Amino acid sequence: MGTIWIREFTGGLDTRKLAETSKGGTLVQAVDGHINRGGEFEQRAAFVPVYTLPKGTVGLAFTKAGPTVFGSIPDPGVPNGVNYQRLQHPDGATELVAVRSFDLFSGKIFAVGTFADGDIYQFYDGKRVTNYGTNTAVVPGSPVRTFGRKLYYLTGPNLIYSNLADPTNFDADSGTKLPDGTTTDVSAPDADGKTTKTETTRKTNADGTVTITVVVTKPDGSVTTTTSTEPAPTTGVGAGFNDLSEEDYGSEDLTAIGRYQNYLAIFSDRTVQVRYMDPDPALSKGIQSLHNTGTISPRSVTEFGDTDLFYLDASGLRSLKARDASNAAVSTDIGSAIDVLLTDFVAQQSAEDVQNAIGVIEPRDGRFWLAIGDTIFVFSYFPAAKVSAWTIYKPGFKVEEIIVYKRRVYLRSGDQIYVYGGLGAELLYDDTEAVAWLPYLDGDRPTETKTLQGIDAAVRGSWRVDIGMDPAQVEASDKIGVVTETTFMANRIPASHQATHFSLRFRSDGRYLPNKPAVLGSAAITYSAESDKARS
């Protein structure tokens, strides 16, 4: 008698191998569930409809006051609990059709509105931004990002930024230039009470360039001096722009912007530039460029933890992270387990849906979500339990907008706003069918025919169990029975099928309790084989 014990599902969905060569602990289908902190497959919470919006609104943002939607008409009567912000075209009549990017600056919304005539305008706290100066390169664009007391955005090859503490002023000639002179900085005392002194001297030359001399006196008395010359500043301490196509190839059409540690990462479809941004634009500089990776999906760029920046690349889901203590960035294949599945899925979606892919961190358990159309790819990461697992949610609607507000995920589809798990203190669950298919397992005897004796499982809630036995016919399966409680102690489900490989398929039937999900903890396949008889 032999037993194949699948004790946990920490590998999650893994499509890198054939179903008959994938290892135990992974899944070949994992829909409407996720891997929990214990490595079990758990039914997802419900997507609860909470607000029905009137016609004439678009987008979804938030402030401290709550979720916010937008429109170009007077407030059409949004429901209580939702705020409305009116964004108007200069002609006062052209309809607002989308808000594709927003960020908060001093707690107020900076939004980019697209109108029916194709024009793009920027708004701060509902008022149209108009101060761009005379440089024709500085025009409204998106996406936008608040960073270091400035508002940054992209248009064409240009990274554009506002004056300090003023996201309505992008006029490069309006800032206050740093004066010539010397500034001194003294470090905190070291263990011996000694300090390091840094003296920085700025001198504007006759041709407008600036010579910067830095003298560092170390605790041991040694002195180092470095001198550099900056070009004549075209901006003050604040507003300005950088044409990144002048700094590296592949940056002619910038697409996305995200925070990478204390830097900004600027994306095109096939290039990432990591930049240090100083309050004085003359001191900002490029740190590193990465080629043959990038994104066309600006809202997929998502900070994950303290050191990772996730984004949707043409080859799958990627992460920008530090290679070593130097903090030099490297692109890693965090989505390798589902890259084949994800890239095939993306190829079947419209260009608009791919461009509108949205990344977000579900705050209760820290899961990363990547929403594309009507599908959400979910990454569960609990390193202490060795869980690094992908699964899929099918919410039953097309995801157009997502925000996180007060530790809840809000999603918009059409004129409906949903909240994952509802607005109560505990997550709500419904009758969503969670589906988990195990690989074709062979008990380390891939060529030997086995006679199935029965299956056991550790569960909460009710689960239908089917079994597949022919990798050449993946959709073919036979029903084994229904498990409503853990069977290891008794009540094994008997079966008498013969095959070399067995693939168990579990489908939940309802929730465990209104506030508790159905859970699949582990499973075991008991079988007999000719080699067992020979040994006895």
XYZ file of C-alpha atoms in Angstrom:
536
model
C 0.000 0.000 0.000
C 1.391 3.394 -0.987
C 0.424 6.924 0.015
C 1.002 10.242 -1.706
C 0.662 12.958 0.932
C 0.250 16.549 -0.184
C 0.797 18.258 3.141
C 0.606 21.908 1.971
C 0.284 24.143 -1.080
C 3.063 26.664 -0.470
C 4.066 26.699 -4.154
C 0.657 27.909 -5.322
C -0.176 28.106 -9.002
C 2.787 26.964 -11.103
C 2.553 26.683 -14.875
C 6.262 26.324 -15.642
C 6.068 22.552 -16.150
C 3.704 20.000 -17.595
C 0.931 18.989 -15.226
C 2.417 15.469 -14.968
C 5.915 16.709 -14.058
C 4.970 19.459 -11.601
C 5.840 18.716 -8.010
C 3.534 18.225 -5.051
C 2.731 21.377 -3.119
C 1.956 23.288 -6.308
C -1.330 23.712 -8.170
C -2.108 23.640 -11.882
C -5.352 25.557 -11.328
C -6.035 27.883 -8.416
C -9.090 30.066 -8.911
C -10.989 32.254 -6.431
C -8.739 31.354 -3.553
C -5.288 32.103 -2.198
C -2.598 30.470 -0.102
C -2.869 31.473 3.548
C -0.123 31.923 6.126
C -0.176 28.198 6.878
C 0.302 27.095 3.268
C -3.365 26.066 2.863
C -5.652 26.888 -0.056
C -8.332 29.243 1.208
C -11.485 30.577 -0.440
C -11.336 34.320 -1.174
C -13.663 36.827 0.483
C -16.697 38.258 -1.288
C -16.632 41.304 -3.536
C -19.490 43.154 -1.872
C -21.359 45.874 -3.826
C -21.541 48.923 -1.540
C -22.282 51.969 -3.726
C -24.254 52.459 -6.936
C -23.186 55.634 -8.708
C -25.332 57.892 -10.889
C -24.533 58.360 -14.559
C -21.919 60.947 -15.394
C -19.040 59.976 -13.104
C -15.653 58.416 -13.864
C -12.569 57.293 -11.974
C -11.989 56.408 -8.340
C -9.630 58.158 -5.918
C -9.652 58.960 -2.214
C -8.823 61.554 0.406
C -9.027 61.430 4.174
C -12.746 62.145 3.741
C -13.364 58.949 1.757
C -13.623 57.550 -1.783
C -13.929 60.176 -4.528
C -15.277 60.022 -8.075
C -15.076 62.654 -10.795
C -17.185 64.282 -13.471
C -17.484 67.433 -15.564
C -21.088 68.172 -14.633
C -22.475 69.445 -11.322
C -22.728 66.757 -8.632
C -25.190 64.238 -10.100
C -26.100 62.981 -6.624
C -23.439 60.505 -5.562
C -24.421 58.295 -2.599
C -23.514 59.099 0.987
C -20.009 57.842 1.722
C -18.675 58.897 -1.691
C -17.271 62.344 -2.530
C -17.530 64.084 -5.891
C -14.984 66.357 -7.560
C -15.864 68.353 -10.646
C -13.124 68.658 -13.282
C -13.994 71.018 -16.137
C -12.596 71.489 -19.614
C -11.550 75.095 -20.362
C -14.622 75.443 -22.598
C -16.857 74.377 -19.714
C -18.781 71.923 -21.880
C -16.592 69.068 -23.170
C -17.194 65.862 -21.206
C -14.646 64.291 -18.870
C -14.231 60.672 -20.009
C -11.481 59.298 -17.741
C -9.160 59.994 -14.826
C -6.241 57.642 -15.417
C -3.820 58.929 -12.786
C -3.967 60.678 -9.440
C -1.917 61.141 -6.301
C -2.308 63.017 -3.045
C -0.298 66.159 -2.356
C -0.792 67.661 1.127
C -3.871 65.467 1.448
C -5.540 66.869 -1.681
C -6.057 65.156 -5.028
C -3.832 65.948 -8.002
C -5.634 64.334 -10.942
C -5.136 64.004 -14.690
C -8.365 64.211 -16.670
C -8.906 63.030 -20.232
C -11.757 64.727 -22.100
C -13.938 63.696 -25.017
C -11.946 65.824 -27.474
C -8.744 63.960 -26.519
C -7.277 66.844 -24.530
C -5.551 66.189 -21.200
C -5.626 68.617 -18.280
C -4.285 68.471 -14.755
C -6.208 69.501 -11.651
C -5.278 70.132 -8.043
C -8.095 70.030 -5.509
C -10.579 70.356 -8.366
C -8.976 73.462 -9.921
C -7.272 73.301 -13.307
C -3.492 73.734 -13.268
C -2.381 76.449 -15.702
C 1.115 77.576 -14.678
C 3.476 75.690 -16.993
C 5.683 78.595 -18.058
C 6.792 79.277 -21.613
C 8.826 76.145 -22.381
C 6.878 74.144 -24.954
C 8.190 70.849 -23.519
C 6.246 71.428 -20.296
C 2.677 70.365 -21.057
C 0.138 68.318 -19.062
C 0.773 64.577 -18.953
C 0.550 61.436 -16.855
C 1.110 59.371 -14.782
C 1.724 61.553 -11.727
C 3.683 60.910 -8.529
C 4.248 62.866 -5.318
C 7.856 62.625 -4.137
C 10.063 64.827 -1.971
C 7.611 67.755 -1.692
C 7.208 67.940 -5.462
C 4.719 66.657 -8.005
C 6.298 64.670 -10.842
C 4.738 63.516 -14.099
C 5.711 62.238 -17.536
C 5.047 63.386 -21.058
C 6.939 62.035 -24.071
C 10.622 61.732 -23.069
C 10.310 64.326 -20.303
C 10.226 63.950 -16.537
C 8.532 67.147 -15.354
C 8.402 68.406 -11.765
C 6.799 71.242 -9.834
C 8.187 73.849 -7.501
C 8.740 72.778 -3.914
C 5.474 72.494 -1.984
C 3.478 73.869 -4.930
C 1.983 71.266 -7.283
C 0.275 73.990 -9.341
C 3.504 75.648 -10.515
C 5.576 73.977 -13.234
C 7.147 77.205 -14.516
C 10.890 76.567 -14.622
C 11.659 80.292 -14.310
C 9.638 80.860 -11.161
C 11.808 79.111 -8.586
C 14.357 80.563 -6.215
C 17.872 79.754 -7.323
C 20.373 78.542 -4.762
C 22.789 81.365 -3.857
C 26.536 81.213 -4.235
C 28.474 80.578 -1.044
C 29.598 77.846 1.318
C 27.467 75.590 3.490
C 28.876 73.384 6.238
C 27.473 70.104 7.494
C 28.850 68.256 10.523
C 27.966 64.607 11.098
C 26.864 63.154 14.400
C 29.815 62.119 16.623
C 31.098 58.596 16.154
C 31.911 56.197 18.995
C 35.050 58.218 19.799
C 33.195 61.528 19.787
C 34.723 62.623 16.473
C 32.833 64.140 13.565
C 33.078 64.421 9.789
C 32.806 67.947 8.353
C 31.560 68.567 4.807
C 31.890 72.024 3.225
C 30.082 72.642 -0.076
C 30.894 75.777 -2.057
C 28.772 76.971 -5.010
C 30.144 79.550 -7.456
C 28.309 80.817 -10.530
C 30.695 81.399 -13.432
C 30.515 84.090 -16.104
C 28.985 81.666 -18.615
C 26.237 80.704 -16.182
C 27.650 77.320 -15.246
C 28.028 76.491 -11.566
C 31.224 75.133 -10.002
C 30.596 73.000 -6.930
C 33.513 72.192 -4.623
C 33.060 69.680 -1.801
C 35.692 69.419 0.953
C 35.326 66.499 3.387
C 37.399 66.440 6.583
C 37.279 63.001 8.232
C 37.797 62.172 11.942
C 41.380 61.069 11.258
C 42.187 64.510 9.852
C 42.371 63.426 6.223
C 40.857 65.801 3.695
C 39.366 65.004 0.285
C 38.312 67.627 -2.236
C 36.100 67.069 -5.271
C 35.104 69.666 -7.845
C 32.399 69.438 -10.472
C 30.793 71.839 -12.913
C 27.055 71.851 -13.465
C 25.478 73.326 -16.600
C 23.750 76.672 -16.368
C 20.554 75.998 -14.425
C 17.349 76.334 -16.414
C 15.217 75.985 -13.314
C 15.112 77.252 -9.801
C 14.900 75.178 -6.637
C 11.847 73.306 -7.800
C 10.197 73.370 -11.176
C 11.829 72.017 -14.292
C 12.174 68.973 -16.497
C 14.687 66.412 -17.711
C 14.647 64.964 -21.221
C 15.569 61.379 -20.364
C 16.058 60.453 -24.017
C 19.231 62.569 -23.842
C 20.537 60.416 -21.000
C 19.876 56.902 -22.303
C 18.377 55.263 -25.350
C 14.944 53.697 -25.139
C 13.465 56.560 -23.100
C 11.814 58.436 -25.958
C 8.313 57.607 -24.740
C 8.100 57.345 -20.947
C 5.228 55.321 -19.527
C 5.412 54.902 -15.746
C 6.934 56.289 -12.583
C 7.424 54.676 -9.170
C 9.410 55.021 -5.990
C 12.393 52.686 -5.669
C 13.858 53.031 -2.177
C 14.880 56.734 -2.006
C 14.968 57.171 -5.771
C 12.483 57.490 -8.598
C 12.262 54.717 -11.189
C 11.179 56.017 -14.588
C 9.904 53.432 -17.082
C 9.498 53.198 -20.811
C 8.284 50.017 -22.457
C 11.832 48.548 -22.577
C 13.980 50.741 -20.299
C 14.079 51.721 -16.627
C 16.069 54.716 -15.394
C 16.702 55.027 -11.653
C 17.237 58.669 -10.664
C 18.225 60.622 -7.577
C 15.988 63.695 -7.338
C 17.284 66.637 -5.313
C 15.211 69.704 -4.348
C 17.713 71.607 -6.494
C 17.283 70.177 -10.010
C 20.933 70.957 -10.766
C 21.910 68.286 -8.246
C 19.542 65.598 -9.534
C 21.230 62.827 -11.485
C 20.844 59.416 -13.036
C 21.895 56.494 -10.849
C 21.400 53.482 -13.109
C 19.733 52.331 -16.321
C 18.282 48.894 -17.002
C 17.550 47.802 -20.551
C 15.265 45.172 -22.090
C 12.736 45.530 -19.302
C 9.938 48.024 -18.725
C 6.171 48.397 -18.880
C 3.324 49.843 -20.923
C 1.036 49.613 -17.875
C 1.723 52.654 -15.657
C -0.650 51.623 -12.893
C 0.902 48.169 -12.585
C 3.980 49.746 -10.937
C 3.526 48.940 -7.235
C 5.770 49.142 -4.183
C 5.908 45.761 -2.428
C 7.528 45.704 0.988
C 10.509 47.963 1.625
C 12.723 47.055 -1.308
C 10.659 45.728 -4.252
C 8.910 47.561 -7.057
C 6.599 45.254 -9.031
C 5.553 45.974 -12.633
C 3.993 44.213 -15.617
C 6.624 43.592 -18.285
C 6.116 42.104 -21.742
C 7.655 38.869 -20.431
C 5.551 38.677 -17.250
C 5.473 40.152 -13.766
C 8.846 41.588 -12.749
C 10.363 43.173 -9.648
C 12.940 45.925 -9.396
C 15.003 45.228 -6.291
C 18.482 45.711 -4.849
C 21.092 43.220 -6.037
C 23.223 43.577 -2.892
C 24.266 46.057 -0.199
C 25.214 48.566 -2.902
C 21.465 48.983 -3.627
C 22.164 48.625 -7.357
C 18.867 47.661 -8.962
C 18.209 44.430 -10.823
C 15.040 43.153 -12.480
C 13.954 39.774 -11.062
C 11.334 37.307 -12.280
C 9.014 37.343 -9.258
C 6.202 36.107 -11.512
C 8.109 33.208 -13.088
C 5.662 30.594 -11.770
C 2.829 32.127 -13.831
C 4.680 33.959 -16.608
C 3.477 31.569 -19.324
C -0.108 31.822 -18.092
C 0.091 35.597 -17.641
C 1.656 36.401 -21.008
C -0.855 34.149 -22.808
C -3.668 35.900 -20.934
C -2.310 39.364 -21.752
C -2.071 38.447 -25.447
C -5.833 37.814 -25.472
C -6.755 41.162 -23.863
C -7.374 44.486 -25.557
C -4.525 47.000 -25.659
C -6.607 49.331 -23.475
C -7.139 46.693 -20.778
C -3.419 45.851 -20.682
C -2.448 49.513 -20.478
C -4.970 49.927 -17.653
C -3.633 46.965 -15.608
C -3.664 47.980 -11.946
C -1.416 46.813 -9.124
C -2.372 47.215 -5.470
C -1.450 45.791 -2.067
C -4.368 44.219 -0.178
C -3.608 45.616 3.290
C -5.014 42.944 5.594
C -2.576 40.208 4.535
C -0.219 42.218 2.322
C -1.063 40.331 -0.869
C -0.178 41.887 -4.206
C -3.017 42.086 -6.719
C -2.608 42.678 -10.443
C -5.992 43.355 -12.049
C -6.331 43.026 -15.824
C -9.860 43.165 -17.200
C -12.027 40.654 -15.330
C -9.122 38.759 -13.727
C -6.952 39.464 -10.678
C -3.582 37.721 -10.301
C -2.796 37.370 -6.585
C 0.624 36.927 -4.962
C 0.756 35.630 -1.363
C 4.135 36.022 0.321
C 4.821 34.860 3.875
C 8.559 34.150 4.065
C 8.508 32.753 7.612
C 6.175 29.993 6.390
C 8.028 29.646 3.050
C 4.900 30.713 1.183
C 5.517 32.354 -2.188
C 2.419 31.560 -4.186
C 0.281 32.870 -7.042
C -3.436 32.273 -7.485
C -6.257 33.918 -9.453
C -9.466 35.729 -8.500
C -12.406 36.018 -10.906
C -14.551 38.762 -9.322
C -17.345 38.456 -11.873
C -16.913 41.968 -13.292
C -14.361 44.021 -15.212
C -12.068 45.910 -12.855
C -11.720 49.512 -14.042
C -10.396 51.227 -10.907
C -8.912 50.148 -7.554
C -7.991 52.111 -4.447
C -7.085 51.189 -0.876
C -8.883 53.244 1.769
C -8.889 52.549 5.513
C -7.410 49.071 4.992
C -10.093 48.038 2.526
C -9.800 47.469 -1.217
C -12.402 49.389 -3.253
C -13.002 48.409 -6.881
C -15.050 50.163 -9.538
C -16.785 48.505 -12.474
C -19.137 50.660 -14.511
C -21.283 52.567 -12.022
C -20.814 50.069 -9.187
C -18.261 50.259 -6.368
C -17.359 47.019 -4.589
C -15.373 46.438 -1.404
C -13.383 43.244 -0.954
C -14.819 41.556 2.136
C -17.351 44.339 2.757
C -17.195 47.277 5.152
C -17.638 45.368 8.425
C -15.012 44.586 11.032
C -14.651 41.030 9.663
C -14.342 39.865 6.072
C -17.539 38.520 4.539
C -17.612 35.348 2.451
C -20.215 34.140 -0.034
C -20.836 31.025 -2.123
C -17.980 31.712 -4.549
C -16.606 28.386 -5.780
C -12.891 28.097 -5.010
C -11.109 25.688 -7.362
C -7.801 23.898 -6.725
C -6.351 21.336 -9.138
C -3.319 19.364 -8.031
C -0.712 18.150 -10.560
C -0.716 14.558 -11.819
C 1.206 12.829 -9.021
C 2.901 9.437 -9.388
C 4.358 8.582 -5.970
C 7.841 8.594 -7.536
C 6.781 5.648 -9.734
C 5.809 7.338 -13.011
C 5.702 4.176 -15.144
C 3.835 1.896 -12.752
C 0.083 1.402 -12.896
C -1.542 1.944 -9.519
C -4.951 0.985 -8.171
C -6.556 3.794 -6.229
C -7.860 2.754 -2.800
C -9.195 6.094 -1.594
C -8.449 9.708 -0.798
C -8.311 11.742 2.393
C -8.324 15.480 2.966
C -8.120 18.040 5.754
C -10.794 20.681 5.130
C -13.121 23.269 6.563
C -16.390 23.554 4.710
C -17.720 21.360 1.932
C -15.549 20.360 -1.034
C -16.407 18.273 -4.086
C -13.528 15.973 -5.082
C -12.830 14.806 -8.630
C -9.851 12.910 -9.983
C -8.069 13.124 -13.322
C -5.971 10.205 -14.528
C -4.886 11.028 -18.083
C -2.490 13.958 -18.635
C -3.337 13.804 -22.334
C -6.956 14.680 -21.473
C -6.601 17.324 -18.794
C -10.290 18.250 -18.706
C -11.394 14.620 -18.190
C -12.123 13.628 -14.587
C -14.375 11.426 -12.469
C -16.238 12.487 -9.367
C -14.965 10.781 -6.210
C -17.269 12.309 -3.629
C -17.810 15.236 -1.256
C -15.669 16.000 1.793
C -17.269 18.015 4.604
C -14.786 17.306 7.384
C -11.245 16.049 7.825
C -11.131 12.350 6.930
C -7.725 11.193 8.188
C -9.185 9.708 11.367
C -12.123 8.042 9.600
C -14.446 8.333 6.605
C -11.851 7.932 3.888
C -13.507 8.343 0.495
C -13.144 4.971 -1.270
C -12.224 4.720 -4.948
C -11.030 2.003 -7.318
C -9.558 3.722 -10.372
C -6.375 2.585 -12.119
C -3.721 4.877 -13.595
C -0.040 5.777 -13.401
C -0.819 9.353 -12.281
C -3.592 10.913 -10.190
C -4.696 14.557 -10.185
C -7.097 15.562 -7.421
C -9.485 18.461 -8.165
C -11.263 20.257 -5.333
C -14.220 22.644 -5.632
C -15.683 24.386 -2.595
C -19.444 24.331 -2.118
C -20.343 27.486 -0.221
C -18.474 29.121 2.635
C -17.542 27.536 5.945
C -19.235 30.279 8.006
C -20.447 33.794 7.045
C -17.143 35.212 8.281
C -14.968 32.135 7.696
C -13.735 30.748 4.368
C -13.742 27.194 3.123
C -10.198 25.821 3.515
C -8.304 22.950 1.890
C -5.415 22.100 4.209
C -3.887 18.921 2.793
C -4.733 15.730 0.939
C -3.563 12.126 0.675
C -3.930 9.519 -2.057
C -3.822 5.863 -0.991
C -3.120 3.243 -3.659
C -1.788 -0.252 -4.238
C 0.742 -1.307 -6.859
C 2.347 -4.509 -8.121
C 5.702 -3.505 -6.671
C 4.101 -3.333 -3.208
C 2.940 -6.936 -3.561
C 6.430 -8.024 -4.608
C 7.952 -6.429 -1.513
C 5.483 -8.199 0.784
